[in-house]
PDB file of C-alpha atoms in Angstrom:
ATOM      1  CA  ASP A1319     -73.687  51.816  80.386  1.00 69.00           C
ATOM      2  CA  GLN A1320     -75.651  54.906  81.285  1.00 83.00           C
ATOM      3  CA  GLN A1321     -73.544  57.962  80.514  1.00 92.00           C
ATOM      4  CA  VAL A1322     -76.064  60.504  81.812  1.00 95.00           C
ATOM      5  CA  LYS A1323     -77.806  59.760  85.088  1.00 95.00           C
ATOM      6  CA  GLN A1324     -80.715  61.399  86.827  1.00 96.00           C
ATOM      7  CA  ASN A1325     -80.944  59.502  90.091  1.00 93.00           C
ATOM      8  CA  SER A1326     -84.211  61.007  91.323  1.00 95.00           C
ATOM      9  CA  PRO A1327     -87.188  59.633  89.371  1.00 94.00           C
ATOM     10  CA  SER A1328     -89.468  62.160  91.051  1.00 97.00           C
ATOM     11  CA  LEU A1329     -89.313  65.329  93.114  1.00 97.00           C
ATOM     12  CA  SER A1330     -92.101  67.130  94.960  1.00 98.00           C
ATOM     13  CA  VAL A1331     -91.709  70.833  95.757  1.00 98.00           C
ATOM     14  CA  GLN A1332     -94.071  73.370  97.258  1.00 98.00           C
ATOM     15  CA  GLU A1333     -95.192  76.237  95.042  1.00 98.00           C
ATOM     16  CA  GLY A1334     -92.981  79.291  95.502  1.00 98.00           C
ATOM     17  CA  ARG A1335     -89.992  77.300  96.780  1.00 98.00           C
ATOM     18  CA  ILE A1336     -86.845  76.345  94.875  1.00 98.00           C
ATOM     19  CA  SER A1337     -86.734  73.184  92.763  1.00 98.00           C
ATOM     20  CA  ILE A1338     -83.316  71.600  92.297  1.00 98.00           C
ATOM     21  CA  LEU A1339     -82.911  68.842  89.728  1.00 98.00           C
ATOM     22  CA  ASN A1340     -79.641  66.972  89.541  1.00 98.00           C
ATOM     23  CA  CYS A1341     -77.756  65.186  86.791  1.00 98.00           C
ATOM     24  CA  ASP A1342     -74.452  63.296  86.683  1.00 98.00           C
ATOM     25  CA  TYR A1343     -72.444  62.219  83.656  1.00 97.00           C
ATOM     26  CA  THR A1344     -69.524  59.890  83.088  1.00 96.00           C
ATOM     27  CA  ASN A1345     -68.188  60.783  79.635  1.00 93.00           C
ATOM     28  CA  SER A1346     -65.581  63.532  79.913  1.00 93.00           C
ATOM     29  CA  MET A1347     -65.885  64.191  76.148  1.00 93.00           C
ATOM     30  CA  PHE A1348     -69.292  65.832  76.591  1.00 94.00           C
ATOM     31  CA  ASP A1349     -68.903  69.561  75.932  1.00 94.00           C
ATOM     32  CA  TYR A1350     -72.461  70.839  75.993  1.00 95.00           C
ATOM     33  CA  PHE A1351     -75.336  70.167  78.363  1.00 97.00           C
ATOM     34  CA  LEU A1352     -79.045  70.848  77.994  1.00 97.00           C
ATOM     35  CA  TRP A1353     -82.226  70.614  80.007  1.00 98.00           C
ATOM     36  CA  TYR A1354     -85.545  69.765  78.403  1.00 98.00           C
ATOM     37  CA  LYS A1355     -89.047  69.861  79.811  1.00 97.00           C
ATOM     38  CA  LYS A1356     -91.586  67.291  78.689  1.00 94.00           C
ATOM     39  CA  TYR A1357     -95.315  66.888  79.138  1.00 93.00           C
ATOM     40  CA  PRO A1358     -97.012  63.503  78.531  1.00 88.00           C
ATOM     41  CA  ALA A1359     -97.552  62.614  74.860  1.00 85.00           C
ATOM     42  CA  GLU A1360     -95.586  65.665  73.694  1.00 90.00           C
ATOM     43  CA  GLY A1361     -92.078  66.213  72.431  1.00 93.00           C
ATOM     44  CA  PRO A1362     -89.441  67.655  74.796  1.00 95.00           C
ATOM     45  CA  THR A1363     -89.144  71.436  74.879  1.00 96.00           C
ATOM     46  CA  PHE A1364     -85.730  73.039  75.192  1.00 97.00           C
ATOM     47  CA  LEU A1365     -85.339  74.916  78.460  1.00 98.00           C
ATOM     48  CA  ILE A1366     -81.760  76.011  79.065  1.00 98.00           C
ATOM     49  CA  SER A1367     -78.223  74.911  78.221  1.00 97.00           C
ATOM     50  CA  ILE A1368     -74.616  75.386  79.242  1.00 97.00           C
ATOM     51  CA  SER A1369     -71.286  74.974  77.553  1.00 96.00           C
ATOM     52  CA  SER A1370     -68.531  73.080  79.310  1.00 95.00           C
ATOM     53  CA  ILE A1371     -66.423  76.251  79.407  1.00 95.00           C
ATOM     54  CA  LYS A1372     -68.920  77.882  81.759  1.00 96.00           C
ATOM     55  CA  ASP A1373     -70.076  77.012  85.245  1.00 97.00           C
ATOM     56  CA  LYS A1374     -73.381  78.873  85.336  1.00 98.00           C
ATOM     57  CA  ASN A1375     -76.081  80.023  82.941  1.00 98.00           C
ATOM     58  CA  GLU A1376     -79.201  81.877  83.947  1.00 98.00           C
ATOM     59  CA  ASP A1377     -82.454  82.548  82.111  1.00 97.00           C
ATOM     60  CA  GLY A1378     -85.253  84.086  84.139  1.00 97.00           C
ATOM     61  CA  ARG A1379     -86.361  81.651  86.817  1.00 98.00           C
ATOM     62  CA  PHE A1380     -84.047  78.917  85.508  1.00 98.00           C
ATOM     63  CA  THR A1381     -80.359  78.543  86.329  1.00 98.00           C
ATOM     64  CA  VAL A1382     -78.085  75.687  85.343  1.00 98.00           C
ATOM     65  CA  PHE A1383     -74.869  75.008  87.249  1.00 98.00           C
ATOM     66  CA  LEU A1384     -72.035  72.864  85.944  1.00 98.00           C
ATOM     67  CA  ASN A1385     -69.310  71.296  88.077  1.00 97.00           C
ATOM     68  CA  LYS A1386     -66.900  69.703  85.601  1.00 96.00           C
ATOM     69  CA  SER A1387     -64.587  68.213  88.198  1.00 96.00           C
ATOM     70  CA  ALA A1388     -67.519  66.364  89.763  1.00 97.00           C
ATOM     71  CA  LYS A1389     -69.174  65.704  86.380  1.00 97.00           C
ATOM     72  CA  HIS A1390     -72.359  67.087  87.832  1.00 98.00           C
ATOM     73  CA  LEU A1391     -74.926  69.630  86.744  1.00 97.00           C
ATOM     74  CA  SER A1392     -78.068  70.927  88.318  1.00 98.00           C
ATOM     75  CA  LEU A1393     -81.115  72.917  87.287  1.00 98.00           C
ATOM     76  CA  HIS A1394     -82.562  75.420  89.745  1.00 98.00           C
ATOM     77  CA  ILE A1395     -86.079  76.753  89.312  1.00 98.00           C
ATOM     78  CA  VAL A1396     -87.051  79.625  91.570  1.00 97.00           C
ATOM     79  CA  PRO A1397     -89.746  80.349  92.413  1.00 98.00           C
ATOM     80  CA  SER A1398     -91.451  77.102  91.403  1.00 98.00           C
ATOM     81  CA  GLN A1399     -94.845  77.461  89.754  1.00 97.00           C
ATOM     82  CA  PRO A1400     -97.659  74.950  89.087  1.00 96.00           C
ATOM     83  CA  GLY A1401     -96.919  75.057  85.349  1.00 96.00           C
ATOM     84  CA  ASP A1402     -93.430  73.738  86.070  1.00 97.00           C
ATOM     85  CA  SER A1403     -94.887  70.301  86.849  1.00 97.00           C
ATOM     86  CA  ALA A1404     -93.469  68.056  84.111  1.00 97.00           C
ATOM     87  CA  VAL A1405     -90.699  65.564  83.435  1.00 96.00           C
ATOM     88  CA  TYR A1406     -87.275  67.181  83.117  1.00 97.00           C
ATOM     89  CA  PHE A1407     -84.548  65.545  81.046  1.00 96.00           C
ATOM     90  CA  CYS A1408     -80.872  66.271  81.311  1.00 97.00           C
ATOM     91  CA  ALA A1409     -78.957  65.754  78.043  1.00 97.00           C
ATOM     92  CA  ALA A1410     -75.345  65.950  76.942  1.00 96.00           C
ATOM     93  CA  SER A1411     -73.705  66.263  73.549  1.00 92.00           C
ATOM     94  CA  TRP A1412     -70.367  65.955  71.809  1.00 85.00           C
ATOM     95  CA  GLY A1413     -69.855  66.874  68.181  1.00 76.00           C
ATOM     96  CA  ALA A1414     -72.561  66.337  65.546  1.00 65.00           C
ATOM     97  CA  ASP A1415     -73.906  63.201  67.154  1.00 77.00           C
ATOM     98  CA  GLY A1416     -77.251  63.136  68.857  1.00 85.00           C
ATOM     99  CA  LEU A1417     -77.934  63.899  72.464  1.00 91.00           C
ATOM    100  CA  THR A1418     -77.447  61.420  75.304  1.00 93.00           C
ATOM    101  CA  PHE A1419     -80.342  61.690  77.709  1.00 94.00           C
ATOM    102  CA  GLY A1420     -80.909  60.789  81.319  1.00 94.00           C
ATOM    103  CA  LYS A1421     -84.073  58.918  82.290  1.00 93.00           C
ATOM    104  CA  GLY A1422     -85.769  62.066  83.542  1.00 95.00           C
ATOM    105  CA  THR A1423     -87.079  63.471  86.816  1.00 96.00           C
ATOM    106  CA  HIS A1424     -90.781  63.999  87.327  1.00 97.00           C
ATOM    107  CA  LEU A1425     -91.192  67.352  89.076  1.00 98.00           C
ATOM    108  CA  ILE A1426     -94.431  67.868  90.960  1.00 98.00           C
ATOM    109  CA  ILE A1427     -95.228  71.348  92.251  1.00 98.00           C
ATOM    110  CA  GLN A1428     -97.573  71.193  95.220  1.00 96.00           C
ATOM    111  CA  PRO A1429     -99.974  74.138  95.797  1.00 92.00           C
TER     112      PRO A1429
ATOM    113  CA  SER B 443     -89.457  80.749  62.055  1.00 87.00           C
ATOM    114  CA  GLN B 444     -88.552  77.086  61.977  1.00 87.00           C
ATOM    115  CA  THR B 445     -91.095  74.350  62.589  1.00 92.00           C
ATOM    116  CA  ILE B 446     -90.939  70.580  62.700  1.00 95.00           C
ATOM    117  CA  HIS B 447     -93.815  68.338  61.713  1.00 94.00           C
ATOM    118  CA  GLN B 448     -94.121  64.704  62.629  1.00 95.00           C
ATOM    119  CA  TRP B 449     -96.947  62.323  61.803  1.00 91.00           C
ATOM    120  CA  PRO B 450     -98.982  60.397  62.593  1.00 92.00           C
ATOM    121  CA  ALA B 451     -99.471  61.264  66.269  1.00 93.00           C
ATOM    122  CA  THR B 452    -100.685  57.775  67.143  1.00 95.00           C
ATOM    123  CA  LEU B 453    -100.304  54.489  65.322  1.00 96.00           C
ATOM    124  CA  VAL B 454    -101.431  50.956  66.133  1.00 97.00           C
ATOM    125  CA  GLN B 455     -99.875  48.274  63.964  1.00 97.00           C
ATOM    126  CA  PRO B 456     -99.932  44.444  64.011  1.00 98.00           C
ATOM    127  CA  VAL B 457     -96.737  42.472  64.465  1.00 97.00           C
ATOM    128  CA  GLY B 458     -95.069  41.817  61.118  1.00 97.00           C
ATOM    129  CA  SER B 459     -96.542  44.853  59.374  1.00 97.00           C
ATOM    130  CA  PRO B 460     -94.396  47.588  57.784  1.00 97.00           C
ATOM    131  CA  LEU B 461     -93.822  51.028  59.270  1.00 96.00           C
ATOM    132  CA  SER B 462     -93.218  54.468  57.840  1.00 96.00           C
ATOM    133  CA  LEU B 463     -92.985  57.580  60.024  1.00 96.00           C
ATOM    134  CA  GLU B 464     -92.308  60.912  58.397  1.00 96.00           C
ATOM    135  CA  CYS B 465     -90.734  64.079  59.715  1.00 97.00           C
ATOM    136  CA  THR B 466     -90.290  67.384  57.914  1.00 97.00           C
ATOM    137  CA  VAL B 467     -88.662  70.628  58.950  1.00 97.00           C
ATOM    138  CA  GLU B 468     -89.619  74.048  57.613  1.00 95.00           C
ATOM    139  CA  GLY B 469     -87.859  77.385  57.699  1.00 94.00           C
ATOM    140  CA  THR B 470     -84.288  76.154  57.602  1.00 93.00           C
ATOM    141  CA  SER B 471     -81.892  74.469  55.214  1.00 92.00           C
ATOM    142  CA  ASN B 472     -79.379  71.653  55.644  1.00 94.00           C
ATOM    143  CA  PRO B 473     -80.377  70.820  59.211  1.00 95.00           C
ATOM    144  CA  ASN B 474     -79.025  67.867  61.146  1.00 94.00           C
ATOM    145  CA  LEU B 475     -81.921  65.461  61.686  1.00 96.00           C
ATOM    146  CA  TYR B 476     -82.441  62.849  64.385  1.00 95.00           C
ATOM    147  CA  TRP B 477     -84.762  59.986  65.351  1.00 96.00           C
ATOM    148  CA  TYR B 478     -85.138  59.054  69.014  1.00 95.00           C
ATOM    149  CA  ARG B 479     -87.263  56.482  70.817  1.00 94.00           C
ATOM    150  CA  GLN B 480     -88.582  56.649  74.347  1.00 91.00           C
ATOM    151  CA  ALA B 481     -89.572  53.255  75.706  1.00 82.00           C
ATOM    152  CA  ALA B 482     -91.826  53.038  78.754  1.00 76.00           C
ATOM    153  CA  GLY B 483     -90.031  54.253  81.899  1.00 73.00           C
ATOM    154  CA  ARG B 484     -86.842  55.080  80.078  1.00 77.00           C
ATOM    155  CA  GLY B 485     -85.067  58.110  78.704  1.00 83.00           C
ATOM    156  CA  LEU B 486     -84.775  59.042  75.057  1.00 91.00           C
ATOM    157  CA  GLN B 487     -82.502  56.804  73.019  1.00 91.00           C
ATOM    158  CA  LEU B 488     -80.884  58.036  69.814  1.00 92.00           C
ATOM    159  CA  LEU B 489     -81.694  55.732  66.887  1.00 94.00           C
ATOM    160  CA  PHE B 490     -80.425  57.529  63.759  1.00 94.00           C
ATOM    161  CA  TYR B 491     -79.016  60.858  62.735  1.00 93.00           C
ATOM    162  CA  SER B 492     -78.305  62.532  59.422  1.00 94.00           C
ATOM    163  CA  VAL B 493     -76.072  65.455  58.501  1.00 93.00           C
ATOM    164  CA  GLY B 494     -77.200  65.599  54.870  1.00 94.00           C
ATOM    165  CA  ILE B 495     -79.282  64.034  52.075  1.00 96.00           C
ATOM    166  CA  GLY B 496     -78.640  60.303  51.849  1.00 93.00           C
ATOM    167  CA  GLN B 497     -76.300  60.346  54.862  1.00 94.00           C
ATOM    168  CA  ILE B 498     -77.542  58.170  57.722  1.00 94.00           C
ATOM    169  CA  SER B 499     -75.734  57.096  60.878  1.00 91.00           C
ATOM    170  CA  SER B 500     -77.187  54.331  63.005  1.00 88.00           C
ATOM    171  CA  GLU B 501     -76.599  54.317  66.729  1.00 82.00           C
ATOM    172  CA  VAL B 502     -78.368  51.105  67.697  1.00 80.00           C
ATOM    173  CA  PRO B 503     -78.601  47.899  65.613  1.00 66.00           C
ATOM    174  CA  GLN B 504     -82.265  47.022  65.354  1.00 79.00           C
ATOM    175  CA  ASN B 505     -85.278  46.292  63.246  1.00 89.00           C
ATOM    176  CA  LEU B 506     -85.551  49.867  61.982  1.00 94.00           C
ATOM    177  CA  SER B 507     -83.993  51.924  59.197  1.00 95.00           C
ATOM    178  CA  ALA B 508     -83.948  55.607  58.284  1.00 96.00           C
ATOM    179  CA  SER B 509     -83.734  57.557  55.063  1.00 97.00           C
ATOM    180  CA  ARG B 510     -83.340  61.195  54.093  1.00 97.00           C
ATOM    181  CA  PRO B 511     -84.626  61.584  50.536  1.00 96.00           C
ATOM    182  CA  GLN B 512     -84.792  65.395  50.714  1.00 96.00           C
ATOM    183  CA  ASP B 513     -82.950  68.049  52.683  1.00 96.00           C
ATOM    184  CA  ARG B 514     -85.711  68.605  55.210  1.00 96.00           C
ATOM    185  CA  GLN B 515     -87.368  65.180  55.214  1.00 97.00           C
ATOM    186  CA  PHE B 516     -86.461  62.291  57.477  1.00 97.00           C
ATOM    187  CA  ILE B 517     -88.233  58.924  57.371  1.00 97.00           C
ATOM    188  CA  LEU B 518     -88.166  56.056  59.854  1.00 96.00           C
ATOM    189  CA  SER B 519     -89.108  52.647  58.457  1.00 96.00           C
ATOM    190  CA  SER B 520     -89.409  48.998  59.225  1.00 96.00           C
ATOM    191  CA  LYS B 521     -90.217  46.068  56.940  1.00 95.00           C
ATOM    192  CA  LYS B 522     -91.668  43.920  59.747  1.00 96.00           C
ATOM    193  CA  LEU B 523     -92.562  45.355  63.131  1.00 96.00           C
ATOM    194  CA  LEU B 524     -91.810  43.517  66.371  1.00 95.00           C
ATOM    195  CA  LEU B 525     -93.586  43.867  69.696  1.00 94.00           C
ATOM    196  CA  SER B 526     -90.425  45.466  71.083  1.00 92.00           C
ATOM    197  CA  ASP B 527     -90.720  48.295  68.532  1.00 93.00           C
ATOM    198  CA  SER B 528     -93.545  49.819  70.567  1.00 93.00           C
ATOM    199  CA  GLY B 529     -92.693  53.207  72.024  1.00 93.00           C
ATOM    200  CA  PHE B 530     -92.772  56.953  71.579  1.00 94.00           C
ATOM    201  CA  TYR B 531     -90.801  58.059  68.526  1.00 96.00           C
ATOM    202  CA  LEU B 532     -89.439  61.570  68.292  1.00 96.00           C
ATOM    203  CA  CYS B 533     -87.888  63.453  65.424  1.00 97.00           C
ATOM    204  CA  ALA B 534     -85.547  66.356  66.123  1.00 97.00           C
ATOM    205  CA  TRP B 535     -83.467  68.875  64.208  1.00 96.00           C
ATOM    206  CA  ARG B 536     -80.645  71.245  64.881  1.00 94.00           C
ATOM    207  CA  GLN B 537     -78.868  73.826  62.793  1.00 92.00           C
ATOM    208  CA  ALA B 538     -75.208  73.210  62.069  1.00 84.00           C
ATOM    209  CA  GLY B 539     -73.163  75.265  64.496  1.00 84.00           C
ATOM    210  CA  SER B 540     -75.808  75.117  67.210  1.00 89.00           C
ATOM    211  CA  ASN B 541     -75.950  72.550  70.000  1.00 90.00           C
ATOM    212  CA  ILE B 542     -79.678  72.871  70.630  1.00 94.00           C
ATOM    213  CA  GLN B 543     -82.026  70.263  69.210  1.00 95.00           C
ATOM    214  CA  TYR B 544     -85.701  70.955  68.686  1.00 96.00           C
ATOM    215  CA  PHE B 545     -88.215  68.145  68.840  1.00 97.00           C
ATOM    216  CA  GLY B 546     -91.426  67.281  67.064  1.00 96.00           C
ATOM    217  CA  ALA B 547     -94.603  66.281  68.877  1.00 95.00           C
ATOM    218  CA  GLY B 548     -93.824  62.566  68.631  1.00 95.00           C
ATOM    219  CA  THR B 549     -95.581  59.416  67.419  1.00 96.00           C
ATOM    220  CA  ARG B 550     -96.968  56.884  69.872  1.00 95.00           C
ATOM    221  CA  LEU B 551     -96.505  53.472  68.210  1.00 95.00           C
ATOM    222  CA  SER B 552     -98.227  50.420  69.630  1.00 96.00           C
ATOM    223  CA  VAL B 553     -97.371  47.075  68.059  1.00 96.00           C
ATOM    224  CA  LEU B 554     -99.941  44.407  68.920  1.00 96.00           C
TER     225      LEU B 554
END
């Protein structure tokens, strides 16, 4: 039973345009959501997060939106840059337990 | 500042051999510590977590075990590796009161 789902294995976006990565979850107990960026053979790097009491959090070019009623969150990157090419993982947490991750979306920024 | 060290970076082991992966965190005290595994084409799966010395919670029954002999040290072990133990193993930490976990560089384990 996959509690966090990223339904797009890959996404190709032109440099300078907006990248939108989507994530759905099923467990209503999740109260905190995070996005991580990962390069091959490296550990994930924390990017941005959002608490369940908010619906938007912004940090520079990155914005995360949370729709609790739809159990859906999205990560917007604007403008997209070549260095943004990586695998992006959506993760959710509840309490002191570890994070529950989606399978990731491979973002490719085209020049 | 806090740092997390994980080693080795790459490991090739024969089936049936033992395993010991070590993770240490610097610059913080009493962190929560975690072991994850990423199998090929899959997301990260939580294996173990610890909220203190000697306290281990297992998320998935398997051929692996974890120990926390010191506050900032977390060890992943196996007595006899299986082919299915191959994968990318990641250690992570977070400070109590924070929701953000920070990851090490990972260990690529190949069991042949």
